[in-house]
Amino acid sequence: MQVGASLRRALKTLPPMDDASILNLGAAHGWAGALFALIRWREACNRGGADPEVEAWLGELAARAEPRGEGLRWPWLSRERRSGAFMSGWCNGSAGFVHLMNLSERSLGNEDFGRIASRAALDAYEAPTDISDLCCGAAGRAYAMLDMFRHTGERQWLTRAHALAERAVGLADRGFLMRSSLYKGEVGVALLIADLEHPELSCMPLFDREP
């Protein structure tokens, strides 16, 4: 339990979420990722059920979202609201929040988080993209759809995962930031295509728990 306690202490020393001087809000570099790690640690230690402290942090994070159509999106930095402050990918965007909120519903038993996940997934699916990879692009967004499919059993999310995977493959001709990279290269796209053959066994590589 020392890992979980240490992470809680670290989060308590941070400024409020509306102060973006230290952490942004996303899964790769910020609050969403830190809370995901903390909840996964609880899960690994077989500690389910309510957790008022974690739920308060999740509530603050949810309050930073803004609607776009039927979806929800988060700015990279809490105080930013310009058009370029939003993205839909896993690292700093709505796709990453899908994983966090679905995990939160499963672990904490609060259905509100599942509804937030669904709206985040809509944004991740509907927003345009010209990037292929897992980190920022269509492949990572497809894994958010697969997470929704595994979480809800609704096949519409699997259909959307296939659509985003096709987009990722089509964009691959433009090249990648890092060749032979899992998150920034073609390896992640190839792994997504393989996972689509057995979507019930899929998970975001080196991030989520395997079924």
Short mmCIF file of C-alpha atoms in Angstrom, two decimals:
data_model
loop_
_atom_site.label_atom_id
_atom_site.label_comp_id
_atom_site.label_asym_id
_atom_site.label_seq_id
_atom_site.Cartn_x
_atom_site.Cartn_y
_atom_site.Cartn_z
CA MET A 1 0.00 0.00 0.00
CA GLN A 2 2.99 2.33 0.22
CA VAL A 3 2.82 3.13 -3.50
CA GLY A 4 -0.78 4.30 -3.26
CA ALA A 5 -0.12 6.31 -0.11
CA SER A 6 2.91 7.95 -1.69
CA LEU A 7 0.93 8.93 -4.78
CA ARG A 8 -1.85 10.41 -2.65
CA ARG A 9 0.64 12.48 -0.70
CA ALA A 10 2.18 13.77 -3.92
CA LEU A 11 -1.21 14.77 -5.34
CA LYS A 12 -2.12 16.58 -2.13
CA THR A 13 0.94 18.82 -2.47
CA LEU A 14 -0.12 20.04 -5.93
CA PRO A 15 -1.94 23.29 -6.59
CA PRO A 16 -5.65 23.10 -7.43
CA MET A 17 -6.51 21.86 -10.90
CA ASP A 18 -7.34 25.34 -12.10
CA ASP A 19 -3.67 26.19 -11.59
CA ALA A 20 -1.87 24.65 -14.57
CA SER A 21 1.65 25.44 -13.45
CA ILE A 22 2.68 21.84 -12.67
CA LEU A 23 0.36 19.24 -14.22
CA ASN A 24 -1.86 19.45 -17.26
CA LEU A 25 -5.10 17.49 -17.30
CA GLY A 26 -4.38 14.58 -19.66
CA ALA A 27 -3.59 10.88 -19.33
CA ALA A 28 0.05 10.99 -20.40
CA HIS A 29 1.31 14.03 -18.50
CA GLY A 30 -1.28 15.10 -15.98
CA TRP A 31 -4.12 14.60 -13.55
CA ALA A 32 -6.00 11.97 -15.57
CA GLY A 33 -2.93 9.75 -15.71
CA ALA A 34 -2.11 10.20 -12.03
CA LEU A 35 -5.65 9.32 -10.98
CA PHE A 36 -5.70 6.36 -13.35
CA ALA A 37 -2.52 5.05 -11.70
CA LEU A 38 -3.96 5.52 -8.23
CA ILE A 39 -7.22 3.74 -9.04
CA ARG A 40 -5.39 0.92 -10.80
CA TRP A 41 -3.26 0.52 -7.67
CA ARG A 42 -6.41 0.24 -5.57
CA GLU A 43 -7.70 -2.37 -8.00
CA ALA A 44 -4.44 -4.33 -7.90
CA CYS A 45 -4.70 -4.36 -4.10
CA ASN A 46 -8.33 -5.59 -4.31
CA ARG A 47 -9.65 -2.40 -2.79
CA GLY A 48 -12.92 -1.57 -4.49
CA GLY A 49 -15.81 0.60 -3.39
CA ALA A 50 -16.15 4.25 -2.52
CA ASP A 51 -13.12 6.49 -2.02
CA PRO A 52 -14.22 10.05 -1.18
CA GLU A 53 -10.78 11.56 -1.72
CA VAL A 54 -10.32 10.06 -5.18
CA GLU A 55 -13.90 10.83 -6.14
CA ALA A 56 -13.39 14.47 -5.15
CA TRP A 57 -10.38 14.69 -7.47
CA LEU A 58 -12.35 13.01 -10.24
CA GLY A 59 -15.17 15.49 -9.71
CA GLU A 60 -12.77 18.40 -10.05
CA LEU A 61 -11.41 16.90 -13.24
CA ALA A 62 -14.88 16.32 -14.65
CA ALA A 63 -15.72 19.94 -13.91
CA ARG A 64 -12.88 21.06 -16.19
CA ALA A 65 -14.59 19.46 -19.22
CA GLU A 66 -16.70 21.35 -21.72
CA PRO A 67 -19.32 20.00 -24.13
CA ARG A 68 -18.81 19.76 -27.87
CA GLY A 69 -22.02 18.53 -29.43
CA GLU A 70 -23.03 15.46 -27.43
CA GLY A 71 -19.44 14.82 -26.40
CA LEU A 72 -17.09 16.14 -23.72
CA ARG A 73 -13.57 17.42 -24.15
CA TRP A 74 -10.85 18.75 -21.85
CA PRO A 75 -8.25 21.45 -22.52
CA TRP A 76 -4.60 20.48 -22.25
CA LEU A 77 -4.19 23.05 -19.49
CA SER A 78 -7.01 23.88 -17.13
CA ARG A 79 -7.08 27.64 -17.80
CA GLU A 80 -6.77 27.37 -21.59
CA ARG A 81 -9.93 27.69 -23.66
CA ARG A 82 -8.64 28.74 -27.09
CA SER A 83 -9.41 26.48 -30.06
CA GLY A 84 -5.94 24.92 -30.11
CA ALA A 85 -6.15 23.98 -26.43
CA PHE A 86 -8.20 20.82 -27.10
CA MET A 87 -7.38 17.49 -28.67
CA SER A 88 -9.03 14.10 -28.95
CA GLY A 89 -6.08 11.72 -28.61
CA TRP A 90 -5.00 9.55 -25.70
CA CYS A 91 -2.10 11.62 -24.37
CA ASN A 92 -3.79 14.96 -23.73
CA GLY A 93 -7.34 14.50 -24.94
CA SER A 94 -10.72 12.91 -24.57
CA ALA A 95 -9.58 9.38 -25.52
CA GLY A 96 -7.46 9.19 -22.38
CA PHE A 97 -10.38 10.25 -20.21
CA VAL A 98 -12.44 7.34 -21.54
CA HIS A 99 -10.07 4.86 -19.88
CA LEU A 100 -9.99 6.82 -16.62
CA MET A 101 -13.75 7.23 -16.30
CA ASN A 102 -14.59 3.64 -17.23
CA LEU A 103 -12.06 2.40 -14.69
CA SER A 104 -13.54 4.78 -12.12
CA GLU A 105 -17.04 3.43 -12.66
CA ARG A 106 -15.85 -0.18 -12.31
CA SER A 107 -13.70 0.44 -9.26
CA LEU A 108 -15.72 3.03 -7.39
CA GLY A 109 -19.22 1.92 -8.37
CA ASN A 110 -20.32 5.40 -9.47
CA GLU A 111 -22.36 5.34 -12.69
CA ASP A 112 -21.79 9.06 -13.26
CA PHE A 113 -18.25 8.26 -14.34
CA GLY A 114 -19.54 5.83 -16.96
CA ARG A 115 -21.73 8.54 -18.43
CA ILE A 116 -18.74 10.88 -18.60
CA ALA A 117 -16.73 8.14 -20.33
CA SER A 118 -19.42 7.73 -22.96
CA ARG A 119 -19.45 11.44 -23.76
CA ALA A 120 -15.66 11.58 -23.84
CA ALA A 121 -15.70 8.66 -26.27
CA LEU A 122 -18.12 10.51 -28.55
CA ASP A 123 -15.69 13.41 -28.73
CA ALA A 124 -12.76 11.07 -29.37
CA TYR A 125 -14.67 9.45 -32.20
CA GLU A 126 -16.14 12.53 -33.85
CA ALA A 127 -13.24 14.98 -33.75
CA PRO A 128 -11.09 15.21 -36.90
CA THR A 129 -7.53 13.92 -36.91
CA ASP A 130 -4.57 13.87 -39.27
CA ILE A 131 -2.33 11.74 -37.00
CA SER A 132 -2.13 7.94 -37.07
CA ASP A 133 -0.33 6.89 -33.89
CA LEU A 134 -1.33 5.62 -30.44
CA CYS A 135 -0.21 8.65 -28.50
CA CYS A 136 -1.97 11.53 -30.22
CA GLY A 137 -3.79 9.98 -33.13
CA ALA A 138 -6.47 7.72 -34.54
CA ALA A 139 -5.00 4.47 -33.21
CA GLY A 140 -5.15 5.65 -29.61
CA ARG A 141 -8.68 6.88 -30.14
CA ALA A 142 -9.63 3.46 -31.52
CA TYR A 143 -8.43 1.89 -28.27
CA ALA A 144 -10.78 4.22 -26.40
CA MET A 145 -13.63 2.81 -28.50
CA LEU A 146 -12.47 -0.72 -27.68
CA ASP A 147 -12.45 0.18 -23.99
CA MET A 148 -16.04 1.36 -24.32
CA PHE A 149 -16.94 -1.87 -26.11
CA ARG A 150 -15.40 -4.00 -23.38
CA HIS A 151 -16.97 -1.87 -20.65
CA THR A 152 -20.51 -1.70 -22.06
CA GLY A 153 -20.77 -4.61 -24.51
CA GLU A 154 -22.36 -2.23 -27.03
CA ARG A 155 -21.27 -3.09 -30.57
CA GLN A 156 -21.56 0.48 -31.81
CA TRP A 157 -18.25 1.15 -30.06
CA LEU A 158 -16.62 -1.76 -31.87
CA THR A 159 -17.88 -0.38 -35.18
CA ARG A 160 -16.35 2.98 -34.30
CA ALA A 161 -13.07 1.31 -33.34
CA HIS A 162 -12.87 -0.27 -36.77
CA ALA A 163 -13.60 3.07 -38.43
CA LEU A 164 -10.80 4.80 -36.51
CA ALA A 165 -8.44 1.91 -37.22
CA GLU A 166 -9.09 2.35 -40.94
CA ARG A 167 -8.33 6.03 -40.50
CA ALA A 168 -5.08 5.20 -38.70
CA VAL A 169 -3.98 2.89 -41.51
CA GLY A 170 -4.86 5.48 -44.13
CA LEU A 171 -2.85 8.15 -42.33
CA ALA A 172 0.16 5.88 -41.89
CA ASP A 173 1.39 6.79 -45.38
CA ARG A 174 2.22 10.25 -44.03
CA GLY A 175 4.88 8.71 -41.82
CA PHE A 176 5.45 8.73 -38.07
CA LEU A 177 7.31 10.89 -35.61
CA MET A 178 9.41 7.88 -34.55
CA ARG A 179 9.83 4.78 -36.67
CA SER A 180 9.52 1.38 -34.95
CA SER A 181 7.95 3.06 -31.91
CA LEU A 182 4.98 1.68 -29.99
CA TYR A 183 3.30 4.98 -29.15
CA LYS A 184 4.76 7.26 -31.82
CA GLY A 185 5.22 4.82 -34.70
CA GLU A 186 3.76 2.07 -36.82
CA VAL A 187 4.09 -0.62 -34.13
CA GLY A 188 1.07 0.71 -32.24
CA VAL A 189 -1.08 0.75 -35.37
CA ALA A 190 -0.08 -2.84 -36.18
CA LEU A 191 -0.92 -3.93 -32.64
CA LEU A 192 -4.34 -2.27 -32.90
CA ILE A 193 -5.11 -4.18 -36.09
CA ALA A 194 -4.17 -7.43 -34.34
CA ASP A 195 -6.30 -6.58 -31.29
CA LEU A 196 -9.35 -5.95 -33.48
CA GLU A 197 -9.38 -9.66 -34.31
CA HIS A 198 -10.23 -10.38 -30.65
CA PRO A 199 -11.62 -7.11 -29.29
CA GLU A 200 -12.82 -8.67 -26.07
CA LEU A 201 -9.15 -9.26 -25.18
CA SER A 202 -7.87 -5.83 -26.25
CA CYS A 203 -6.32 -3.19 -24.02
CA MET A 204 -4.37 0.03 -24.48
CA PRO A 205 -0.75 -1.23 -24.64
CA LEU A 206 1.37 -0.73 -21.50
CA PHE A 207 -1.43 1.34 -19.97
CA ASP A 208 -4.59 -0.59 -19.20
CA ARG A 209 -4.93 -4.04 -17.65
CA GLU A 210 -5.24 -7.04 -19.93
CA PRO A 211 -8.60 -8.85 -19.56
#
